[in-house]
Coordinates of C-alpha atoms in Angstrom, one line a residue:
M1 CA 65.0 13.0 30.7
L2 CA 66.6 9.7 31.7
R3 CA 64.0 9.0 34.4
T4 CA 61.1 9.5 32.0
A5 CA 62.8 7.4 29.3
F6 CA 62.4 4.4 31.6
A7 CA 59.0 5.3 33.1
G8 CA 56.7 2.3 32.9
L9 CA 59.5 -0.3 32.0
F10 CA 59.4 -1.9 35.5
S11 CA 55.7 -2.7 35.0
V12 CA 56.5 -5.1 32.1
L13 CA 59.1 -7.1 34.0
T14 CA 56.6 -9.5 35.4
A15 CA 55.2 -10.2 32.0
A16 CA 58.6 -10.6 30.4
G17 CA 59.9 -12.9 33.2
A18 CA 63.5 -13.8 33.9
A19 CA 65.7 -14.1 30.8
Q20 CA 65.9 -17.7 29.8
A21 CA 68.9 -19.4 28.2
A22 CA 68.4 -19.7 24.5
D23 CA 70.2 -21.1 21.5
R24 CA 70.9 -17.6 20.4
I25 CA 72.1 -14.6 22.4
T26 CA 71.7 -11.0 21.3
V27 CA 73.9 -8.2 22.6
G28 CA 73.0 -4.5 22.0
M29 CA 76.2 -3.0 20.6
A30 CA 76.9 0.7 21.2
S31 CA 77.3 3.2 18.4
G32 CA 80.6 4.6 17.0
V33 CA 84.0 3.4 17.8
N34 CA 82.8 1.6 20.9
Q35 CA 81.5 -1.1 18.6
V36 CA 85.0 -2.5 18.1
T37 CA 85.0 -5.0 21.1
A38 CA 81.8 -6.7 20.0
L39 CA 82.8 -6.6 16.3
V40 CA 86.2 -8.2 17.1
A41 CA 84.6 -10.9 19.3
S42 CA 82.2 -11.8 16.5
E43 CA 84.6 -11.5 13.6
K44 CA 87.5 -13.4 15.2
G45 CA 85.1 -16.2 16.4
F46 CA 85.6 -15.7 20.1
F47 CA 81.9 -16.1 20.8
K48 CA 81.8 -19.4 18.9
E49 CA 84.9 -20.6 20.6
E50 CA 83.2 -20.0 23.9
G51 CA 80.3 -22.2 22.7
L52 CA 77.9 -19.3 22.1
D53 CA 75.7 -18.3 19.1
V54 CA 75.7 -14.5 19.4
V55 CA 73.9 -11.9 17.3
V56 CA 75.5 -8.4 17.6
K57 CA 72.9 -5.7 17.1
P58 CA 73.7 -2.0 16.8
V59 CA 71.5 0.1 19.0
E60 CA 71.2 3.9 18.5
R61 CA 70.5 4.7 22.1
G62 CA 71.2 3.0 25.4
N63 CA 67.6 3.3 26.7
L64 CA 66.5 1.3 23.7
A65 CA 68.9 -1.5 24.7
V66 CA 67.5 -1.4 28.2
E67 CA 64.0 -1.8 26.9
A68 CA 65.2 -4.8 24.8
L69 CA 66.7 -6.4 27.9
V70 CA 63.5 -6.0 29.8
A71 CA 61.5 -7.4 26.9
G72 CA 63.8 -10.4 26.7
S73 CA 64.8 -9.7 23.1
M74 CA 68.4 -9.0 24.2
Q75 CA 70.4 -10.7 26.9
F76 CA 73.4 -8.3 27.1
A77 CA 73.9 -4.6 26.3
E78 CA 76.6 -1.9 26.2
V79 CA 75.4 1.3 27.9
A80 CA 76.7 4.5 29.4
D81 CA 76.8 4.8 33.2
A82 CA 74.0 7.5 33.2
T83 CA 71.7 5.2 31.3
F84 CA 72.4 2.2 33.6
L85 CA 72.0 4.2 36.8
A86 CA 68.7 5.7 35.6
A87 CA 67.3 2.3 34.7
V88 CA 68.3 0.8 38.1
D89 CA 66.7 3.8 39.8
K90 CA 63.4 2.9 38.2
G91 CA 63.6 -0.6 39.6
I92 CA 64.9 -2.4 36.6
P93 CA 67.2 -5.2 38.0
L94 CA 70.3 -4.6 35.8
V95 CA 73.8 -5.6 36.9
A96 CA 77.0 -4.2 35.4
L97 CA 79.5 -6.9 34.7
G98 CA 82.5 -4.9 33.5
A99 CA 83.7 -2.4 30.9
A100 CA 82.9 -3.3 27.3
S101 CA 85.4 -0.5 26.4
R102 CA 86.6 2.7 27.9
G103 CA 87.3 6.2 26.6
F104 CA 85.2 9.2 26.0
T105 CA 84.0 9.5 22.4
G106 CA 82.2 12.8 22.4
K107 CA 83.8 15.7 20.5
I108 CA 82.7 19.2 19.7
V109 CA 82.4 20.3 16.1
A110 CA 81.8 24.0 15.4
S111 CA 80.6 26.0 12.4
P112 CA 83.6 27.0 10.2
S113 CA 82.6 30.6 10.8
L114 CA 83.0 30.2 14.6
G115 CA 86.7 31.0 15.3
G116 CA 88.9 30.9 18.4
V117 CA 87.1 28.1 20.2
K118 CA 89.6 26.5 22.6
S119 CA 87.4 25.7 25.6
L120 CA 83.8 25.4 26.7
T121 CA 83.9 28.9 28.0
D122 CA 84.3 30.1 24.4
L123 CA 80.9 28.6 23.6
K124 CA 78.9 30.4 26.3
G125 CA 75.8 31.9 24.8
K126 CA 76.2 29.7 21.6
R127 CA 73.6 27.4 20.1
I128 CA 74.8 23.9 20.8
G129 CA 73.1 20.6 19.7
I130 CA 73.4 17.7 22.0
Q131 CA 71.5 14.4 22.2
V132 CA 70.0 15.0 25.6
G133 CA 69.9 12.1 28.1
T134 CA 73.0 10.3 26.7
G135 CA 76.2 9.5 28.6
V136 CA 77.9 12.2 26.5
H137 CA 75.3 14.8 27.7
N138 CA 75.9 13.7 31.3
V139 CA 79.7 14.2 30.9
F140 CA 79.0 17.7 29.4
L141 CA 76.9 18.6 32.4
R142 CA 79.5 17.3 34.8
L143 CA 82.2 19.2 33.1
I144 CA 80.5 22.6 32.9
S145 CA 79.6 22.2 36.6
K146 CA 83.3 21.5 37.4
E147 CA 84.3 24.6 35.5
G148 CA 81.7 26.8 37.3
M149 CA 79.2 27.0 34.6
K150 CA 75.6 25.9 34.2
E151 CA 73.5 24.6 31.3
S152 CA 71.6 27.9 31.0
D153 CA 74.9 29.5 30.0
F154 CA 74.5 27.8 26.6
K155 CA 71.6 27.6 24.2
I156 CA 71.1 23.8 24.3
S157 CA 68.8 22.0 21.9
N158 CA 68.1 18.3 21.8
V159 CA 69.1 16.6 18.6
R160 CA 70.0 13.0 17.7
V161 CA 73.6 12.5 16.8
T162 CA 72.4 10.8 13.5
D163 CA 70.6 14.1 12.6
M164 CA 73.6 16.4 13.4
P165 CA 75.2 16.3 9.9
T166 CA 71.9 17.5 8.4
A167 CA 71.5 20.1 11.1
M168 CA 75.0 21.5 10.6
A169 CA 74.4 21.6 6.8
S170 CA 71.5 24.1 7.5
S171 CA 73.3 27.4 8.1
G172 CA 72.2 29.1 11.3
T173 CA 70.8 26.0 13.1
F174 CA 73.7 25.4 15.5
D175 CA 76.9 27.1 16.3
A176 CA 78.3 23.8 17.4
V177 CA 77.3 20.2 18.1
L178 CA 78.6 17.7 20.7
G179 CA 78.4 14.1 19.3
W180 CA 80.5 11.1 18.3
D181 CA 81.9 9.6 15.2
P182 CA 81.3 8.7 12.5
M183 CA 78.7 11.5 12.4
M184 CA 81.1 14.2 13.6
Q185 CA 83.6 13.2 10.9
R186 CA 80.8 13.4 8.3
I187 CA 80.2 17.0 9.2
V188 CA 83.9 17.9 9.0
Q189 CA 84.4 16.0 5.7
A190 CA 81.4 17.7 4.2
G191 CA 82.9 21.1 5.1
Y192 CA 80.0 22.0 7.5
G193 CA 82.2 22.2 10.6
K194 CA 85.6 21.8 12.2
E195 CA 86.6 19.9 15.3
V196 CA 87.4 22.4 18.0
I197 CA 87.5 20.2 21.1
S198 CA 88.6 16.5 20.8
A199 CA 87.3 13.6 22.7
A200 CA 90.7 13.2 24.4
Q201 CA 90.6 16.9 25.4
I202 CA 87.2 16.5 27.0
Q203 CA 88.2 13.3 28.8
K204 CA 91.3 15.1 30.2
M205 CA 89.3 18.2 31.3
A206 CA 86.6 16.1 32.9
G207 CA 89.1 13.7 34.6
I208 CA 87.3 10.6 33.4
T209 CA 88.0 7.3 31.7
Y210 CA 84.4 6.8 30.7
P211 CA 83.7 3.0 31.0
L212 CA 81.0 1.8 28.7
L213 CA 79.2 -0.8 30.9
L214 CA 78.5 -4.3 29.8
V215 CA 75.1 -5.1 31.5
T216 CA 72.5 -7.9 31.8
Q217 CA 69.6 -8.7 34.1
R218 CA 70.1 -10.1 37.6
D219 CA 67.8 -13.1 36.9
Y220 CA 69.7 -13.9 33.8
I221 CA 72.9 -14.2 35.8
K222 CA 71.3 -16.5 38.4
A223 CA 69.8 -18.7 35.7
N224 CA 72.8 -18.8 33.3
P225 CA 76.1 -18.2 35.2
Q226 CA 78.2 -20.3 32.8
T227 CA 76.8 -18.5 29.8
V228 CA 77.6 -15.2 31.4
Q229 CA 81.1 -16.3 32.1
H230 CA 81.6 -17.5 28.5
F231 CA 80.2 -14.2 27.1
V232 CA 82.5 -12.1 29.2
N233 CA 85.4 -14.3 28.3
A234 CA 84.8 -13.5 24.6
Y235 CA 84.9 -9.7 25.4
S236 CA 88.1 -10.2 27.4
R237 CA 89.7 -12.1 24.5
A238 CA 88.6 -9.4 22.1
H239 CA 90.3 -6.7 24.3
Q240 CA 93.5 -8.8 24.4
W241 CA 93.4 -9.4 20.6
I242 CA 92.9 -5.6 19.9
R243 CA 95.9 -4.7 22.1
Q244 CA 98.1 -7.3 20.3
N245 CA 96.7 -6.6 16.8
P246 CA 95.7 -2.9 16.5
D247 CA 96.0 -2.9 12.7
G248 CA 93.8 -5.9 12.5
A249 CA 91.2 -4.4 14.8
L250 CA 91.3 -1.2 12.7
A251 CA 90.7 -3.2 9.5
I252 CA 87.7 -4.9 11.1
Y253 CA 86.1 -1.6 12.1
L254 CA 86.8 0.1 8.8
D255 CA 85.2 -2.8 7.0
A256 CA 82.1 -2.6 9.3
I257 CA 81.5 1.1 8.9
A258 CA 82.0 0.7 5.1
R259 CA 79.3 -1.9 5.0
M260 CA 77.1 0.6 7.0
G261 CA 77.6 3.1 4.2
A262 CA 79.9 5.4 6.2
P263 CA 83.5 4.9 4.9
M264 CA 86.1 7.0 6.7
D265 CA 89.7 7.9 6.4
R266 CA 92.0 5.2 7.9
D267 CA 94.2 7.6 9.9
I268 CA 91.2 9.4 11.3
V269 CA 89.7 6.1 12.5
R270 CA 93.0 5.0 13.9
T271 CA 93.0 8.2 16.1
M272 CA 89.4 7.5 17.1
M273 CA 90.2 4.0 18.3
F274 CA 93.5 4.6 20.0
E275 CA 93.8 8.3 21.1
V276 CA 92.8 7.1 24.6
D277 CA 93.1 3.7 26.2
K278 CA 89.9 1.8 25.4
F279 CA 90.8 -1.8 25.5
G280 CA 92.7 -2.4 28.7
G281 CA 90.5 -5.3 29.8
V282 CA 86.9 -5.8 30.9
R283 CA 87.4 -6.0 34.6
F284 CA 86.5 -3.0 36.7
I285 CA 89.5 -0.9 37.6
E286 CA 89.6 1.6 40.5
S287 CA 88.8 4.6 38.3
D288 CA 85.6 2.9 37.0
G289 CA 84.3 2.7 40.6
S290 CA 85.1 6.3 41.4
E291 CA 83.6 7.5 38.1
L292 CA 80.4 5.5 38.6
S293 CA 80.1 6.8 42.1
G294 CA 80.7 10.4 40.9
S295 CA 78.1 10.0 38.2
A296 CA 75.5 8.7 40.6
E297 CA 76.1 11.5 43.0
F298 CA 75.9 14.1 40.2
L299 CA 72.7 12.6 38.8
H300 CA 71.1 12.5 42.2
K301 CA 72.0 16.1 43.0
N302 CA 70.4 17.1 39.7
G303 CA 67.2 15.2 40.3
V304 CA 67.7 12.4 37.7
L305 CA 68.1 9.7 40.4
S306 CA 65.8 9.4 43.4
K307 CA 68.8 8.2 45.5
V308 CA 72.5 7.2 45.2
P309 CA 72.5 3.5 44.8
D310 CA 74.7 1.0 46.6
L311 CA 77.2 0.2 43.8
K312 CA 78.1 -3.2 45.2
S313 CA 74.5 -4.3 44.8
I314 CA 74.3 -3.4 41.1
T315 CA 77.7 -4.6 40.0
D316 CA 79.2 -8.1 39.8
P317 CA 82.9 -7.9 39.0
S318 CA 83.6 -11.6 39.4
F319 CA 83.0 -12.7 35.8
A320 CA 85.3 -10.0 34.3
A321 CA 88.0 -10.5 36.9
A322 CA 88.0 -14.2 36.1
A323 CA 88.1 -13.6 32.3
D324 CA 90.9 -11.1 32.4
A325 CA 92.9 -13.4 34.7
K326 CA 92.6 -16.2 32.2
F327 CA 93.3 -14.1 29.1
K328 CA 96.1 -11.7 30.1

């Protein structure tokens, strides 16, 4: 699924050319609570203070952000490791600069009539909706493999997370869905489901920290190293500000989702933002490397990647390391 999503993209690289420095920079912002870093960097003026004019654009799926990077309509994007690795495998010259945020966001919401669900084993044979090809789907596959199960043990259907509330409202469509907020909370609040396995539980079971990667094109780095540094600085400053002002960050995110027409309970959002450590800094940490390596090996084993890449050749930790050292 991931390989086919990027099929043909490499052929447009020559036409698109290397990304050029522009008066305005666009970053593809991830969905859900992972938006907080970019929102804070924008709302608190960190991009402007770094001398940048940045447009923050929500993107529904990581592969759409990759397409925008290739086309030159975006200069940076936040993507899951599976999306990044699949793009690189197709020859798209992306480089991961650091972690835009960390922390798994996927959770399982089951039909109210489905009782006694405490683990994935309890869902064997059940109809489960997942947005196939996403980082959340990749974690699900890795987790069931770790627990001695396979995808065929479940009745998996591909459904976009944005369509999950409607799907769960239709009785009999799914027994459960695996997605992220605010859509999962919409299902719960409407009475169409109940949260049975939280994001924190899945993260613990899988033994992951789930870095959301901040990526750009290799040629953009070569042509605009100072711009890249200033951009990563803004993300680092946002991480620092969130750690020091959790209530302020919460207010910024609540305001953002209210403007999007998806207001949520303050306490629920607080849990979403801080139940796991998401904002410890943009620099790569040891677990990021091991997780990226493990994901690459798993994807290669399952035929998604043609080979396991040399991680040193597709990551550049220097900008994030410098930023975090400056903004401790």
